[in-house]
Structures are given as C-alpha cells and as structure tokens.
Coordinates of C-alpha atoms in Angstrom, one line a residue:
Chain A
X1 CA 233.8 87.0 252.0
X2 CA 235.9 89.3 253.6
X3 CA 234.5 89.5 257.4
X4 CA 234.9 92.3 260.0
X5 CA 233.3 91.6 263.7
X6 CA 234.1 94.5 265.7
X7 CA 235.0 93.9 268.8
X8 CA 233.7 94.7 272.6
X9 CA 235.6 94.4 274.9
X10 CA 237.1 96.0 277.9
X11 CA 240.5 97.0 277.2
X12 CA 242.2 94.5 278.7
X13 CA 240.0 90.8 277.4
X14 CA 236.8 90.1 274.5
X15 CA 233.4 89.6 275.5
X16 CA 232.5 86.5 275.6
X17 CA 229.6 88.0 273.6
X18 CA 232.5 88.8 271.2
X19 CA 233.8 84.9 270.8
X20 CA 229.9 83.9 269.5
X21 CA 230.1 86.8 267.1
X22 CA 233.0 85.2 266.0
X23 CA 231.5 82.1 265.1
X24 CA 229.0 83.6 263.2
X25 CA 231.5 85.3 261.1
X26 CA 234.0 82.7 260.4
X27 CA 230.3 80.3 259.4
X28 CA 230.3 84.0 256.8
X29 CA 233.6 83.6 255.8
X30 CA 233.8 80.5 254.5
X31 CA 235.4 81.6 251.9
X32 CA 237.5 84.2 253.3
X33 CA 239.1 85.8 257.0
X34 CA 237.5 87.0 259.4
X35 CA 238.8 89.8 260.9
X36 CA 238.6 91.7 264.2
X37 CA 238.3 95.4 264.9
X38 CA 239.8 96.0 268.6
X39 CA 238.9 100.1 269.3
X40 CA 239.8 102.0 272.2
X41 CA 241.7 103.4 274.7
X42 CA 244.0 101.8 276.6
X43 CA 243.2 98.2 274.7
X44 CA 246.5 97.0 273.2
X45 CA 246.0 93.7 276.1
X46 CA 242.2 93.5 273.8
X47 CA 243.8 93.8 270.7
X48 CA 246.7 90.2 271.7
X49 CA 243.5 88.2 273.1
X50 CA 241.8 89.3 269.8
X51 CA 244.2 87.8 267.6
X52 CA 244.8 84.9 269.6
X53 CA 240.8 83.3 269.1
X54 CA 240.5 80.2 266.6
X55 CA 239.4 81.4 263.5
X56 CA 240.7 85.1 263.5
X57 CA 242.8 86.0 260.5
X58 CA 243.9 89.5 261.4
X59 CA 243.4 92.1 264.4
X60 CA 242.5 95.7 263.4
X61 CA 243.6 97.9 266.2
X62 CA 242.4 101.7 266.9
X63 CA 243.6 102.8 270.4
X64 CA 242.6 106.2 271.2
X65 CA 241.2 108.4 273.0
X66 CA 238.0 109.0 271.5
X67 CA 236.9 105.1 271.6
X68 CA 237.4 105.2 275.4
X69 CA 233.7 104.7 275.9
X70 CA 232.5 103.1 272.8
X71 CA 230.4 106.2 272.0
X72 CA 228.3 105.2 268.9
X73 CA 229.4 108.3 267.2
X74 CA 232.9 107.7 267.2
X75 CA 232.9 104.0 266.3
X76 CA 230.7 104.0 264.0
X77 CA 232.8 107.1 262.1
X78 CA 235.8 104.4 261.8
X79 CA 234.0 101.4 261.4
X80 CA 232.3 103.3 258.7
X81 CA 236.0 104.5 256.7
X82 CA 237.0 100.6 257.1
X83 CA 233.8 99.2 255.8
X84 CA 234.9 99.3 251.9
X85 CA 237.3 96.0 252.0
X86 CA 234.4 93.3 254.0
X87 CA 231.3 92.5 253.0
X88 CA 230.0 91.9 255.8
X89 CA 230.3 93.8 259.5
X90 CA 229.3 91.4 262.6
X91 CA 228.6 92.7 265.9
X92 CA 226.8 90.8 269.1
X93 CA 223.8 91.3 269.8
X94 CA 224.8 92.7 273.5
X95 CA 223.4 96.7 274.3
X96 CA 227.0 97.5 272.4
X97 CA 226.4 96.1 269.3
X98 CA 222.4 97.3 269.2
X99 CA 223.8 100.8 269.8
X100 CA 226.4 100.7 267.4
X101 CA 225.4 98.7 263.8
X102 CA 222.8 100.4 262.8
X103 CA 224.4 104.0 263.1
X104 CA 226.8 102.0 260.6
X105 CA 224.1 100.8 258.5
X106 CA 222.1 103.7 258.2
X107 CA 225.7 105.4 257.3
X108 CA 226.7 103.1 254.6
X109 CA 222.6 103.3 253.3
X110 CA 222.0 99.5 254.2
X111 CA 220.2 97.5 255.9
X112 CA 220.5 96.0 259.4
X113 CA 219.4 92.2 260.1
X114 CA 219.4 92.0 263.3
X115 CA 219.9 89.1 265.9
X116 CA 220.3 86.4 263.4
X117 CA 220.4 82.9 265.0
X118 CA 221.5 80.9 262.2
X119 CA 223.8 81.4 259.0
X120 CA 221.7 79.9 255.7
X121 CA 223.9 81.5 253.1
X122 CA 226.5 84.5 253.4
X123 CA 222.9 86.6 251.6
X124 CA 220.5 84.0 254.2
X125 CA 220.1 84.2 257.8
X126 CA 217.6 84.1 260.4
X127 CA 216.3 85.5 262.8
X128 CA 213.2 85.6 265.8
X129 CA 211.0 88.0 265.9
X130 CA 207.7 88.5 267.8
X131 CA 209.4 87.7 271.1
X132 CA 211.0 84.5 269.2
X133 CA 207.6 83.4 268.9
X134 CA 208.3 83.2 265.2
X135 CA 211.7 82.8 263.1
X136 CA 211.9 84.6 259.6
X137 CA 214.4 83.4 256.9
X138 CA 215.4 87.1 255.6
X139 CA 217.5 87.6 252.8
X140 CA 219.6 91.1 252.1
X141 CA 220.9 92.5 248.9
X142 CA 223.1 95.3 249.6
X143 CA 226.2 95.0 248.9
X144 CA 227.7 95.3 252.6
X145 CA 225.7 92.8 255.6
X146 CA 225.6 94.6 258.6
X147 CA 224.9 92.4 261.0
X148 CA 224.2 91.3 265.1
X149 CA 224.7 87.7 266.5
X150 CA 222.5 86.1 268.4
X151 CA 225.7 84.4 271.2
X152 CA 222.9 81.8 272.5
X153 CA 221.9 80.7 268.9
X154 CA 226.4 79.8 267.9
X155 CA 229.2 78.4 269.7
X156 CA 231.9 80.9 271.8
X157 CA 235.0 80.6 269.5
X158 CA 238.1 79.4 271.3
X159 CA 240.0 81.7 272.9
X160 CA 243.7 80.2 272.2
X161 CA 244.8 78.7 269.0
X162 CA 245.0 81.2 266.8
X163 CA 248.1 83.8 265.8
X164 CA 246.7 86.0 264.0
X165 CA 248.8 89.8 262.3
X166 CA 247.9 92.7 264.9
X167 CA 247.7 96.1 262.4
X168 CA 247.3 99.8 264.1
X169 CA 245.6 102.0 261.9
X170 CA 244.8 105.5 263.0
X171 CA 242.3 106.6 264.8
X172 CA 238.2 108.4 262.8
X173 CA 239.0 111.4 265.1
X174 CA 235.7 112.9 267.3
X175 CA 232.3 114.0 266.0
X176 CA 232.2 116.3 269.2
X177 CA 228.2 115.1 269.1
X178 CA 228.5 113.0 272.3
X179 CA 230.3 112.8 275.6
X180 CA 231.1 110.1 278.2
X181 CA 229.6 111.3 281.5
X182 CA 229.2 108.2 284.1
X183 CA 228.8 104.6 284.9
X184 CA 227.5 102.8 287.1
X185 CA 228.1 99.3 286.6
X186 CA 226.5 96.8 289.1
X187 CA 229.9 94.6 290.5
X188 CA 229.0 90.9 291.0
X189 CA 231.4 88.0 291.7
X190 CA 228.9 85.7 290.0
X191 CA 229.7 85.1 286.5
X192 CA 228.0 86.9 283.2
X193 CA 224.8 86.7 282.9
X194 CA 224.7 85.5 278.6
X195 CA 227.7 83.0 279.6
X196 CA 226.2 81.5 282.9
X197 CA 226.3 77.6 283.3
X198 CA 223.8 78.3 285.3
X199 CA 220.7 80.6 286.1
X200 CA 218.6 81.3 289.4
X201 CA 216.0 84.6 288.6
X202 CA 213.6 85.2 290.2
X203 CA 210.2 87.7 289.7
X204 CA 207.2 89.7 290.9
X205 CA 206.4 86.4 293.7
X206 CA 210.1 87.8 295.4
X207 CA 207.9 90.3 296.9
X208 CA 211.1 92.8 297.6
X209 CA 214.8 93.5 296.6
X210 CA 215.9 92.4 300.6
X211 CA 214.1 88.7 299.6
X212 CA 216.7 87.5 296.7
X213 CA 219.0 86.9 299.2
X214 CA 217.3 83.5 298.9
X215 CA 217.8 83.6 295.7
X216 CA 222.1 84.7 295.5
X217 CA 222.5 81.9 298.6
X218 CA 221.8 79.4 295.7
X219 CA 223.1 81.1 293.5
X220 CA 226.3 81.0 295.2
X221 CA 225.8 77.1 295.8
X222 CA 225.3 76.6 292.3
X223 CA 227.6 78.8 290.6
X224 CA 224.8 80.5 289.2
X225 CA 224.3 83.9 287.6
X226 CA 221.0 85.9 289.4
X227 CA 218.0 87.4 286.6
X228 CA 215.4 88.8 286.5
X229 CA 211.6 89.1 284.9
X230 CA 210.6 92.0 283.9
X231 CA 208.4 93.0 286.8
X232 CA 211.4 92.2 289.7
X233 CA 213.3 95.0 287.8
X234 CA 209.8 98.1 287.6
X235 CA 209.3 97.1 291.2
X236 CA 213.0 97.8 291.8
X237 CA 213.7 94.8 293.6
X238 CA 217.2 94.6 291.2
X239 CA 218.8 96.5 289.0
X240 CA 217.9 96.8 285.2
X241 CA 221.1 94.5 284.0
X242 CA 219.5 92.1 285.5
X243 CA 216.5 91.7 283.0
X244 CA 216.7 87.9 281.3
X245 CA 213.5 88.5 278.0
X246 CA 212.7 90.3 274.7
X247 CA 213.9 93.7 276.0
X248 CA 216.4 92.1 278.3
X249 CA 219.5 89.8 278.3
X250 CA 218.6 86.2 276.2
X251 CA 220.6 83.7 277.8
X252 CA 220.6 80.0 276.5
X253 CA 222.0 78.9 280.1
X254 CA 222.3 74.9 280.9
X255 CA 219.6 75.1 284.5
X256 CA 217.4 77.8 284.0
X257 CA 215.2 78.1 287.6
X258 CA 212.2 80.5 287.8
X259 CA 211.2 81.9 290.7
X260 CA 208.4 83.4 290.9
X261 CA 207.8 83.8 287.5
X262 CA 204.9 83.7 285.8
X263 CA 205.8 83.1 282.5
X264 CA 204.9 86.3 280.4
X265 CA 205.4 85.8 276.5
X266 CA 207.9 89.1 276.9
X267 CA 209.9 86.1 280.1
X268 CA 209.7 83.5 277.6
X269 CA 211.4 85.2 274.4
X270 CA 214.2 85.5 276.6
X271 CA 215.1 81.5 277.7
X272 CA 213.2 79.4 276.8
X273 CA 216.5 78.2 274.6
X274 CA 217.8 77.0 278.0
X275 CA 218.7 73.0 278.2
X276 CA 216.9 72.2 281.6
X277 CA 214.4 74.8 283.3
X278 CA 212.6 74.4 286.5
X279 CA 209.8 76.4 287.7
X280 CA 209.0 77.0 290.6
X281 CA 205.8 78.8 291.9
X282 CA 203.1 79.2 293.8
X283 CA 200.3 79.3 291.2
X284 CA 199.4 75.9 289.3
X285 CA 198.5 77.2 286.3
X286 CA 201.3 79.9 286.0
X287 CA 202.4 79.6 281.6
X288 CA 206.3 78.9 283.3
X289 CA 204.9 75.6 284.0
X290 CA 204.3 74.9 280.2
X291 CA 208.4 75.3 279.5
X292 CA 209.9 73.9 282.6
X293 CA 210.7 70.6 282.2
X294 CA 210.4 70.1 286.0
X295 CA 208.2 72.3 288.0
X296 CA 207.3 72.5 291.4
X297 CA 203.8 74.3 293.0
X298 CA 205.0 75.3 296.3
X299 CA 206.0 79.1 297.8
X300 CA 208.2 79.9 297.6
X301 CA 209.6 81.6 300.9
X302 CA 209.2 77.7 301.5
X303 CA 210.4 76.0 298.7
X304 CA 214.0 78.2 298.9
X305 CA 215.2 77.9 301.7
X306 CA 214.4 73.6 301.6
X307 CA 216.5 73.7 298.2
X308 CA 219.0 75.2 299.9
X309 CA 219.7 72.9 302.6
X310 CA 219.0 70.1 300.1
X311 CA 221.7 71.2 298.1
X312 CA 224.3 71.1 300.7
X313 CA 223.7 67.5 301.4
X314 CA 226.0 64.9 299.1
X315 CA 224.3 63.7 296.0
Chain B
X1 CA 211.5 123.9 272.3
X2 CA 210.5 121.6 269.7
X3 CA 209.8 117.8 270.0
X4 CA 208.6 114.5 267.7
X5 CA 207.7 111.5 268.4
X6 CA 207.1 108.1 266.5
X7 CA 205.2 106.3 267.2
X8 CA 203.8 102.2 265.6
X9 CA 201.6 100.1 265.3
X10 CA 201.8 96.5 266.7
X11 CA 200.2 93.9 266.8
X12 CA 199.2 94.7 270.5
X13 CA 201.7 92.8 273.3
X14 CA 198.9 90.8 274.9
X15 CA 198.4 88.6 271.8
X16 CA 199.4 85.6 270.9
X17 CA 200.7 85.3 267.5
X18 CA 200.0 82.9 264.3
X19 CA 202.5 82.0 261.9
X20 CA 200.3 82.6 258.6
X21 CA 199.6 78.4 257.3
X22 CA 201.8 79.5 254.1
X23 CA 204.9 80.8 256.0
X24 CA 204.7 83.7 254.5
X25 CA 204.1 86.0 257.7
X26 CA 202.4 86.7 260.7
X27 CA 198.1 86.4 260.8
X28 CA 197.3 90.2 261.2
X29 CA 193.6 90.3 260.4
X30 CA 191.5 90.5 262.9
X31 CA 194.3 91.0 265.3
X32 CA 194.5 93.5 268.1
X33 CA 196.5 96.1 267.2
X34 CA 198.3 98.7 269.5
X35 CA 200.9 101.6 269.8
X36 CA 203.7 100.1 270.2
X37 CA 204.9 100.1 274.1
X38 CA 208.4 101.8 274.2
X39 CA 207.2 104.4 271.8
X40 CA 204.0 105.2 274.9
X41 CA 207.1 105.6 276.7
X42 CA 208.3 107.9 274.1
X43 CA 205.3 109.8 274.1
X44 CA 204.9 109.7 278.1
X45 CA 208.3 111.4 277.6
X46 CA 206.9 114.3 275.6
X47 CA 203.9 115.2 277.3
X48 CA 205.7 115.5 280.7
X49 CA 208.0 117.2 278.8
X50 CA 205.5 119.4 277.3
X51 CA 203.4 120.0 280.9
X52 CA 207.0 121.2 282.6
X53 CA 207.3 123.9 279.7
X54 CA 210.7 122.5 279.0
X55 CA 208.3 121.6 275.4
X56 CA 207.1 124.3 273.5
X57 CA 205.2 121.7 271.0
X58 CA 205.4 118.1 270.7
X59 CA 204.1 116.4 267.3
X60 CA 203.5 112.7 266.9
X61 CA 204.4 111.0 263.6
X62 CA 203.3 107.4 262.8
X63 CA 204.2 105.9 259.3
X64 CA 202.2 103.0 257.2
X65 CA 198.8 102.4 256.8
X66 CA 195.2 104.5 257.2
X67 CA 194.7 103.0 260.8
X68 CA 197.8 104.2 262.2
X69 CA 196.2 107.6 262.1
X70 CA 194.1 105.3 265.4
X71 CA 197.7 105.1 266.9
X72 CA 198.4 108.8 266.2
X73 CA 195.1 109.8 267.6
X74 CA 195.7 107.9 270.6
X75 CA 199.1 109.8 270.8
X76 CA 197.0 112.8 270.7
X77 CA 194.8 112.0 273.7
X78 CA 197.9 111.0 275.7
X79 CA 198.9 115.4 275.0
X80 CA 200.8 115.0 272.1
X81 CA 199.4 119.1 270.2
X82 CA 199.5 117.2 266.3
X83 CA 199.9 114.2 264.2
X84 CA 201.5 113.7 261.0
X85 CA 200.6 110.2 259.3
X86 CA 202.5 109.5 256.5
X87 CA 200.7 107.1 254.7
X88 CA 201.5 104.2 252.6
X89 CA 200.3 100.9 251.8
X90 CA 203.9 99.4 251.4
X91 CA 206.3 97.6 253.5
X92 CA 208.2 100.2 255.8
X93 CA 211.8 98.8 257.5
X94 CA 213.9 100.3 259.4
X95 CA 215.9 102.3 256.8
X96 CA 213.1 103.5 254.8
X97 CA 211.7 104.9 258.2
X98 CA 214.7 106.7 259.6
X99 CA 214.4 108.3 256.2
X100 CA 210.8 109.4 256.1
X101 CA 211.5 110.4 259.5
X102 CA 214.5 112.8 258.2
X103 CA 212.0 113.5 255.6
X104 CA 209.8 115.2 258.6
X105 CA 212.3 116.2 260.4
X106 CA 213.6 118.6 257.3
X107 CA 210.2 119.9 257.6
X108 CA 209.5 120.5 261.4
X109 CA 212.9 121.3 263.1
X110 CA 212.8 119.9 266.3
X111 CA 215.1 120.4 268.6
X112 CA 215.1 116.7 270.9
X113 CA 213.1 113.5 268.1
X114 CA 211.9 111.3 270.9
X115 CA 211.4 107.2 270.1
X116 CA 210.9 103.4 271.4
X117 CA 214.0 101.1 271.2
X118 CA 212.3 98.8 269.6
X119 CA 209.2 97.8 268.1
X120 CA 207.8 94.8 269.4
X121 CA 207.5 93.1 266.1
X122 CA 209.7 92.5 264.3
X123 CA 212.3 93.6 267.3
X124 CA 215.0 95.3 265.3
X125 CA 216.1 97.8 267.8
X126 CA 217.2 99.8 264.4
X127 CA 215.4 103.0 263.6
X128 CA 216.7 105.6 266.0
X129 CA 220.1 104.9 265.6
X130 CA 219.9 105.0 261.9
X131 CA 217.8 108.6 262.2
X132 CA 220.7 109.9 264.1
X133 CA 223.1 108.9 261.8
X134 CA 221.0 110.2 258.5
X135 CA 221.1 113.5 261.3
X136 CA 224.5 113.8 261.9
X137 CA 223.0 113.7 264.7
X138 CA 224.0 112.5 268.7
X139 CA 222.0 108.8 270.0
X140 CA 221.1 108.4 273.5
X141 CA 219.8 104.9 272.5
X142 CA 217.6 102.6 276.0
X143 CA 217.2 105.8 278.2
X144 CA 216.3 105.5 281.9
X145 CA 216.3 109.3 282.1
X146 CA 216.5 112.0 280.0
X147 CA 217.8 115.4 282.4
X148 CA 217.7 119.3 280.2
X149 CA 219.2 121.0 282.7
X150 CA 221.6 122.7 280.1
X151 CA 220.7 124.1 277.7
X152 CA 221.7 122.9 274.3
X153 CA 222.5 119.5 275.9
X154 CA 220.7 116.4 276.6
X155 CA 222.1 114.1 279.8
X156 CA 221.1 110.3 279.2
X157 CA 221.0 107.8 281.2
X158 CA 221.1 104.7 279.3
X159 CA 220.4 100.7 280.2
X160 CA 223.2 98.6 279.7
X161 CA 224.2 95.5 279.6
X162 CA 226.7 95.6 282.4
X163 CA 224.5 98.3 283.9
X164 CA 223.5 102.1 283.2
X165 CA 225.6 104.8 281.7
X166 CA 225.3 108.2 281.5
X167 CA 226.5 110.1 278.2
X168 CA 226.0 114.4 277.4
X169 CA 224.7 114.7 274.1
X170 CA 224.3 117.8 271.7
X171 CA 221.3 118.9 270.4
X172 CA 219.2 118.6 268.5
X173 CA 219.4 114.5 269.6
X174 CA 217.4 111.6 268.9
X175 CA 216.8 109.4 272.2
X176 CA 215.4 106.1 272.2
X177 CA 213.4 105.0 275.2
X178 CA 214.2 102.0 277.9
X179 CA 211.1 100.3 279.8
X180 CA 212.0 102.3 283.1
X181 CA 212.6 105.8 281.7
X182 CA 208.3 106.8 283.1
X183 CA 204.8 104.9 283.3
X184 CA 202.9 105.6 280.6
X185 CA 199.7 106.9 281.1
X186 CA 196.1 106.1 280.0
X187 CA 194.4 108.5 278.4
X188 CA 191.8 110.5 280.3
X189 CA 187.7 110.8 278.7
X190 CA 188.4 113.9 278.2
X191 CA 191.8 113.9 276.5
X192 CA 190.2 111.8 274.6
X193 CA 187.6 113.8 273.0
X194 CA 189.6 116.8 272.9
X195 CA 192.6 115.3 271.2
X196 CA 189.6 114.3 268.0
X197 CA 189.9 117.8 267.7
X198 CA 193.4 118.5 266.7
X199 CA 195.0 118.5 263.9
X200 CA 196.5 115.3 261.8
X201 CA 198.0 116.1 258.7
X202 CA 199.0 112.8 256.5
X203 CA 202.0 112.9 253.3
X204 CA 203.3 110.5 251.2
X205 CA 206.9 109.6 250.8
X206 CA 207.0 110.2 247.3
X207 CA 206.0 113.7 248.3
X208 CA 208.8 113.6 250.8
X209 CA 210.2 112.1 247.7
X210 CA 211.9 109.0 249.7
X211 CA 212.6 105.6 248.2
X212 CA 211.2 102.7 250.8
X213 CA 212.2 100.0 249.2
X214 CA 212.4 97.3 251.2
X215 CA 216.3 96.7 251.0
X216 CA 215.5 92.8 253.2
X217 CA 213.6 90.2 251.6
X218 CA 211.4 87.7 253.6
X219 CA 211.8 84.1 252.1
X220 CA 209.8 82.3 255.0
X221 CA 208.5 82.5 258.5
X222 CA 208.2 79.8 260.5
X223 CA 207.4 78.3 263.8
X224 CA 209.6 77.3 266.2
X225 CA 210.4 74.2 267.4
X226 CA 207.7 73.9 270.5
X227 CA 209.3 73.3 274.3
X228 CA 207.6 70.1 276.0
X229 CA 206.5 70.6 279.4
X230 CA 207.6 68.5 281.5
X231 CA 206.8 67.0 284.8
X232 CA 205.7 68.2 288.4
X233 CA 207.7 66.9 291.4
X234 CA 206.5 66.4 294.3
X235 CA 209.3 68.1 296.9
X236 CA 212.7 69.3 297.0
X237 CA 214.5 66.0 297.6
X238 CA 213.0 64.9 294.4
X239 CA 213.9 68.1 292.0
X240 CA 217.6 67.4 293.3
X241 CA 217.7 64.1 292.8
X242 CA 216.4 64.9 288.8
X243 CA 218.7 67.4 288.3
X244 CA 221.7 65.4 289.5
X245 CA 221.2 61.8 288.5
X246 CA 218.1 62.6 285.6
X247 CA 218.8 65.8 283.9
X248 CA 222.7 66.0 285.6
X249 CA 222.6 69.4 285.2
X250 CA 224.0 70.5 288.6

C-alpha cells in the first residue's frame, strides 16, 4: 500500500482539511508510507509545512506557474503521471478536491469513492448518501482507489513532529484548456467554518444581511465562525461560502448555534454531527428542535441581544 | 451553438428516505421521484441560452430505466428541444454515466454540456468532471454564472470554499451547476402539452458500445445513528449557564 495525499494549500500553509485527509491516508497506509503532493507556484513553504506533518514519509513538490490556481485540467495531468506508484490517491472533500479528483479517476479509468467517513479496510469505505440519511459501505475492486475524505470524520494529523524528505518534481505542462481569470474570496478575521470549534449560523429568519450583525457580535464573543442556511444564502443575506449543508460545507464543531433556521434535511446534513447543538427559533414545531440539545422558542431579535449581554457576564 | 444537458431521476428532495430492512439500499418503491434539483438548474440554464438565441438547439439526455422518460419530458416542458433516453435497467455509477455521455456526445457534437454538480441520491459529485476528463475538455464545476460573450470560450464563475473563482474555458466544455446559477421555472400547461409532441430517441449502452459494469460494490446501507432531541430551556441565562456548566462548550 502506498498512499498519495493531494494537498490543498495557499503556498505557505496546508489547509486544515488536508490534515484530516492525511489521517485518512495514514489509516489506509498501515503497511506503507504516506506521500503528500504539493503542487502550486512558489509553494516551497507549503511543502516544508507538509514535511513536518506527523505520519508523512515523503513530500513531492511540483512548483510551477501552471499550478498557480490549481486548475483541474493541469493538476489532473500531473497526478495521473504519478499514479502508477500508488494504491490510493486521497484528497479532502473540499471544493478543490471535489473538482480535481473525479477528473483523475476518469483518466485512470477507475471509480472514485466520494467523501468517505470511515475506512473499513484498504478496499472498503463508509460514505454518507442521501444527505447523510443513510451510510453506505462500499468496496472498490479497482487497482487504484481515488478517494475524497469528509474532514469532520477524521481527526487532523499533527502539524508538527514529522520529518519527511522533500522531492522536487517536474511539472506536467499546461493542458491549455482553461485559464484563471479572477477570484473574490470572502475576507474574515473569524475562524474557518470547517475547522471552527464554535459556529453560529443564521437562516431565513434573519430577514436581511444587515441583521447578521447580531450574529457576528456573538460570534466575536465566542471566537466562533459564522455560517448560514441555504435559504439565507439564496436570499443574498450572506455569501455562498457561508452555506452549511448537503451541498455546502459539512461541519462538526463542539458547539453549533442555529438561529432562525427551520432545519431542512439538507441543512441538517451539514451540521448534525456537531457535539452540542443549540436552536433558537420562534416556531416550536421547527424540525431543528428534533436534533438540538438545547432549544429556545423565542423571537431571535429579542434572544440574540439578550444572549450577547449574557455572555458579557462572568461565568 | 448546440447545448446538451443531462438529467437524473432521483427520489424527490422532500421525501424522507427509508433504509431497506435488509440493508441492501434505500426504499424506492412507491416513493415520489423527480428530476435532480441541480439538473433542473442545468436545464433552466440551457433554456435561457436557447431563449437568448445563444443556443440553437437544446438536447436533454437521461440514463436509466424506462421511467426516466418522464424526467426527460419534464425538461422538454421547460423548453428543451428533444430528448435521448439511454435505456438500461442496470445500476449506473458515475464513471459509466460519463462513458455513456461521451458516446452520446460523439453522436451529437454539442459545443457545451451542462450537468448538475451532484445528484442528491448518491451525493457523488463526479460525473461532470469525469466526462470532461474523458472528452479531454475543460471543466467549470459548481457554476454560479456562465458568460458566453467571446466566441469559442466560456467564462464560468465557480462557488468555491473561500468565495468565488472565475475561470475561462475553451469550448467545447463541461459545466456543472451550483444552486445560485438560476431559479428553474415551472413548466406551463401549454408547454407541458407541447412537450408531448417532442421527440425522445432511445439508445442502449450496447448500441453505444459502452461497458457499464459497476466498479464499486455496495456491501450494505445502514441508518446513521439517530440524534436525540434535547431540552427546551426557558431563558437565555439558563441556556448560557447550561452551555458553561453542563455541556462545557463555552
């Protein structure tokens, strides 16, 4: 068994989701080493960060302008050229991993196992289907397994303690099919949704984007990330990257506070593995209360300022 | 330009699914089936391109059992021109679907293929990327905007974890839809009547010379552990006290 984890990074540091993927890779690689591929432009620092991750035996660094924006067409060509040395190709089930991994699988003529939540053995995996309302155990007979990993299901590997060798590898060229134009990334001082310990999310009940200030005030007192339901994103209250759910981000913080969110199955799919769930909703019949550890039936416009004030009091 | 859209028949998104007692799968008998919501967005985008005059023809493909014909009919009622059913009772996994679509593309030669980013049954999120790979075409996944200003290229804004990213793709290309691309229309009654007269051709995987044998074997399907409902607390101070002293999470 030899496992290649395709890293997601910003050229300087690895994404937290990659550390979860390394853990899944280590479970797969009981009999062999975990190699991490860092492809980017000016990505040496990220490769050095990968070399320090516990459990990583080797880092491949492909530093070239064609990987600057991790275009799937170019990254897939690189990975396919490396694939013969590995039994498993693994990436985090982020938008980056979801974009590139199926392209690699198809070029290798193998299936992909999407968003696994557990490793049973080297060929067998558990993955959620139907928005997490069922868990399928699937087995792959393909020679190379292409896998994406649900971050919340695997502990992150320790970012330090490793001492892997870094090998520079040649780029595989520009496929010439696509080009990066621009990006608009949401800037925030708050923690990332997928790795935050506390998340407070708003739904349609927030009524407007301005009202999210009530949530942000509490988020800052708790050191929390801010999320949203699909309804709140569709209504334009907050950007798309706030969305928690079946097709948005899957999160499992220590504490998830759902405010003005009714609890559609598509939203529950993204947060029901949270350790403690609090629901604030004026509708006592809202399905969110069926998964909440603590519920408050109240008007959020009264409850949020009161919660904010209460958090200021000494414990 | 010619646009091809693929649609999947899935359990309706409002249905609370039930795992079969023998753990072989999910109960689909007597369950409401609908078009995969992301595929509705793909059809809508194709129809809008057709209405704007950008697309000269919109072909809709579905793959699977005979009843997929109804899903195609829904797309025709939304405004697609004609349909193709790749008819099989076999289980189709994403790689097989991508291979079948490649064969259909070989016959139809579209300039643009639009698919949903994922189906809400198996939640795989693979087919579009796989199809692009097999065709040697670029891919624009998770699209929230598609611009077709320049001849021969598409500018696609993608919903990514950090926000939005825009890429330029040489045509032909495969684009997969995200939720914010558009709001699909409901078919009007006159359009539903008109759709009944539109053509749906039928082909089989054998005729397309595609091996659809599954690569993944499902060993079992189980219900996830159920979360128990907790308590309704009376006041915010009570909530904060419990979060601090009982749950110890703040």
